[in-house]
XYZ file of C-alpha atoms in Angstrom:
150
model
C -3.416 4.731 -4.902
C -6.968 4.575 -2.479
C -8.772 1.683 -1.859
C -12.177 1.435 -0.623
C -13.019 -1.256 1.822
C -16.279 -3.981 0.594
C -15.502 -6.311 3.214
C -13.579 -7.102 6.614
C -13.795 -10.163 7.536
C -11.888 -13.440 6.345
C -15.055 -15.264 5.497
C -15.198 -13.389 1.612
C -11.885 -14.189 1.763
C -10.494 -16.222 -1.682
C -8.548 -19.705 -0.400
C -5.720 -19.294 -1.735
C -5.707 -15.746 1.396
C -6.616 -18.290 3.645
C -3.843 -19.849 5.896
C -4.175 -20.609 9.608
C -1.016 -21.279 10.747
C 0.038 -17.289 10.133
C -3.680 -15.650 11.235
C -5.576 -15.886 8.073
C -8.344 -17.315 9.122
C -12.250 -16.973 7.502
C -13.160 -15.888 11.499
C -10.776 -12.886 11.372
C -12.203 -9.680 11.656
C -9.579 -7.043 10.237
C -9.401 -3.144 11.912
C -10.836 -1.894 8.509
C -14.113 -0.185 7.877
C -16.650 -0.655 5.138
C -16.716 1.854 2.694
C -13.817 3.697 4.031
C -10.840 4.751 1.606
C -7.277 4.255 3.161
C -3.793 5.615 1.053
C -2.455 2.418 0.294
C 1.654 2.801 0.933
C 3.277 -0.194 -0.335
C 2.216 -3.233 -2.353
C 3.138 -7.067 -2.897
C 2.192 -9.702 -4.899
C 2.885 -13.572 -2.792
C 2.255 -16.752 -4.796
C -0.881 -15.576 -6.305
C -2.204 -13.185 -3.533
C -2.179 -8.899 -3.776
C -1.303 -7.485 -0.245
C -2.068 -3.618 0.285
C 0.018 -2.021 3.057
C -2.520 0.622 4.480
C -2.425 2.411 8.019
C -5.907 0.378 8.869
C -8.400 1.683 11.451
C -6.116 0.800 14.180
C -3.536 2.657 13.013
C -0.233 3.647 15.275
C 2.770 4.174 13.814
C 3.169 1.607 10.900
C 0.967 0.321 7.525
C -0.723 -3.282 7.970
C -0.664 -5.651 4.930
C -4.516 -6.480 4.364
C -5.920 -8.874 1.692
C -6.544 -6.795 -1.568
C -10.114 -8.978 -2.094
C -11.554 -6.943 0.857
C -10.882 -3.371 -0.957
C -11.616 -2.308 -4.828
C -9.440 0.336 -6.259
C -11.025 3.865 -5.799
C -7.997 6.021 -7.604
C -5.809 3.924 -9.359
C -2.527 6.351 -9.969
C 0.417 4.850 -8.201
C 2.391 6.977 -5.744
C 5.639 9.805 -6.890
C 7.623 7.701 -4.407
C 6.527 4.177 -5.533
C 9.768 2.190 -6.642
C 9.358 -1.189 -7.773
C 11.966 -4.425 -7.253
C 11.389 -8.126 -7.552
C 13.548 -10.765 -6.364
C 15.043 -12.962 -7.145
C 12.532 -15.712 -6.257
C 10.037 -14.323 -7.534
C 8.729 -11.496 -4.879
C 6.994 -8.383 -6.107
C 6.940 -5.704 -4.154
C 6.337 -2.103 -4.900
C 6.673 0.741 -1.855
C 8.403 4.111 -1.047
C 12.733 3.909 -1.403
C 13.372 3.532 1.909
C 11.825 0.213 2.267
C 14.017 -0.918 -0.105
C 17.398 0.151 1.012
C 17.270 -1.184 4.194
C 16.395 -4.817 3.392
C 15.312 -4.750 7.432
C 12.886 -1.671 7.798
C 9.747 -2.447 8.071
C 10.996 -4.690 10.613
C 12.592 -1.651 12.497
C 9.278 -0.179 11.516
C 7.395 -2.752 13.583
C 9.433 -2.819 16.511
C 8.805 1.553 16.864
C 12.709 1.500 15.996
C 12.686 5.564 15.840
C 14.694 6.474 11.762
C 11.924 4.171 10.686
C 8.933 5.695 12.531
C 10.039 9.276 12.261
C 10.702 7.678 7.652
C 7.718 6.669 7.632
C 5.923 9.289 9.252
C 7.682 11.848 6.487
C 6.451 9.848 3.478
C 3.634 8.897 5.223
C 3.023 12.851 4.921
C 3.802 13.340 1.704
C 1.862 10.052 0.247
C -1.700 11.317 1.685
C -0.877 15.502 0.052
C -0.429 14.111 -2.974
C -2.080 15.337 -5.451
C -3.953 13.105 -7.993
C -6.826 16.174 -9.345
C -4.320 15.866 -12.774
C -6.259 16.291 -15.776
C -7.297 13.302 -18.151
C -3.871 12.229 -20.133
C -5.182 13.501 -23.794
C -6.029 17.332 -22.330
C -2.769 17.298 -20.491
C -0.977 16.161 -24.180
C -2.868 18.946 -25.880
C -1.528 21.610 -23.830
C 1.724 20.437 -23.876
C 1.439 20.774 -27.629
C 0.255 24.204 -27.513
C 3.098 25.120 -25.092
C 5.738 23.721 -27.110
C 3.883 25.256 -30.467
C 4.238 28.976 -29.305
């Protein structure tokens, strides 16, 4: 999934994304470049809001969450490395497998623990290299039919 930044300040966020107690204010300036495209490595839904985990302009070794209204979707095809998790409390997360196999993966990653940083580096490399230049579904189905009928 690829997104393009259309805004980089809290001033343009809907009210449900504003939460001053955790730093999300109208004055917040995000480390994003308007017009730049970013690969989405994970995303989550929380209380009716969508957050993308991307390597923003200050990227050093882990993806940061950013509010979805700051972006437009450029390519809506999903990564083949993504998995889906819906927790009993209704928390929805879509991310690569290692994010789910260790419930503290992201915490360890942000703490710069070597194993988690190495895992993310490898996953990032794979996701960045994904080839989304596939033919439209109707063309692919027709080619499959031709191959099967031979």
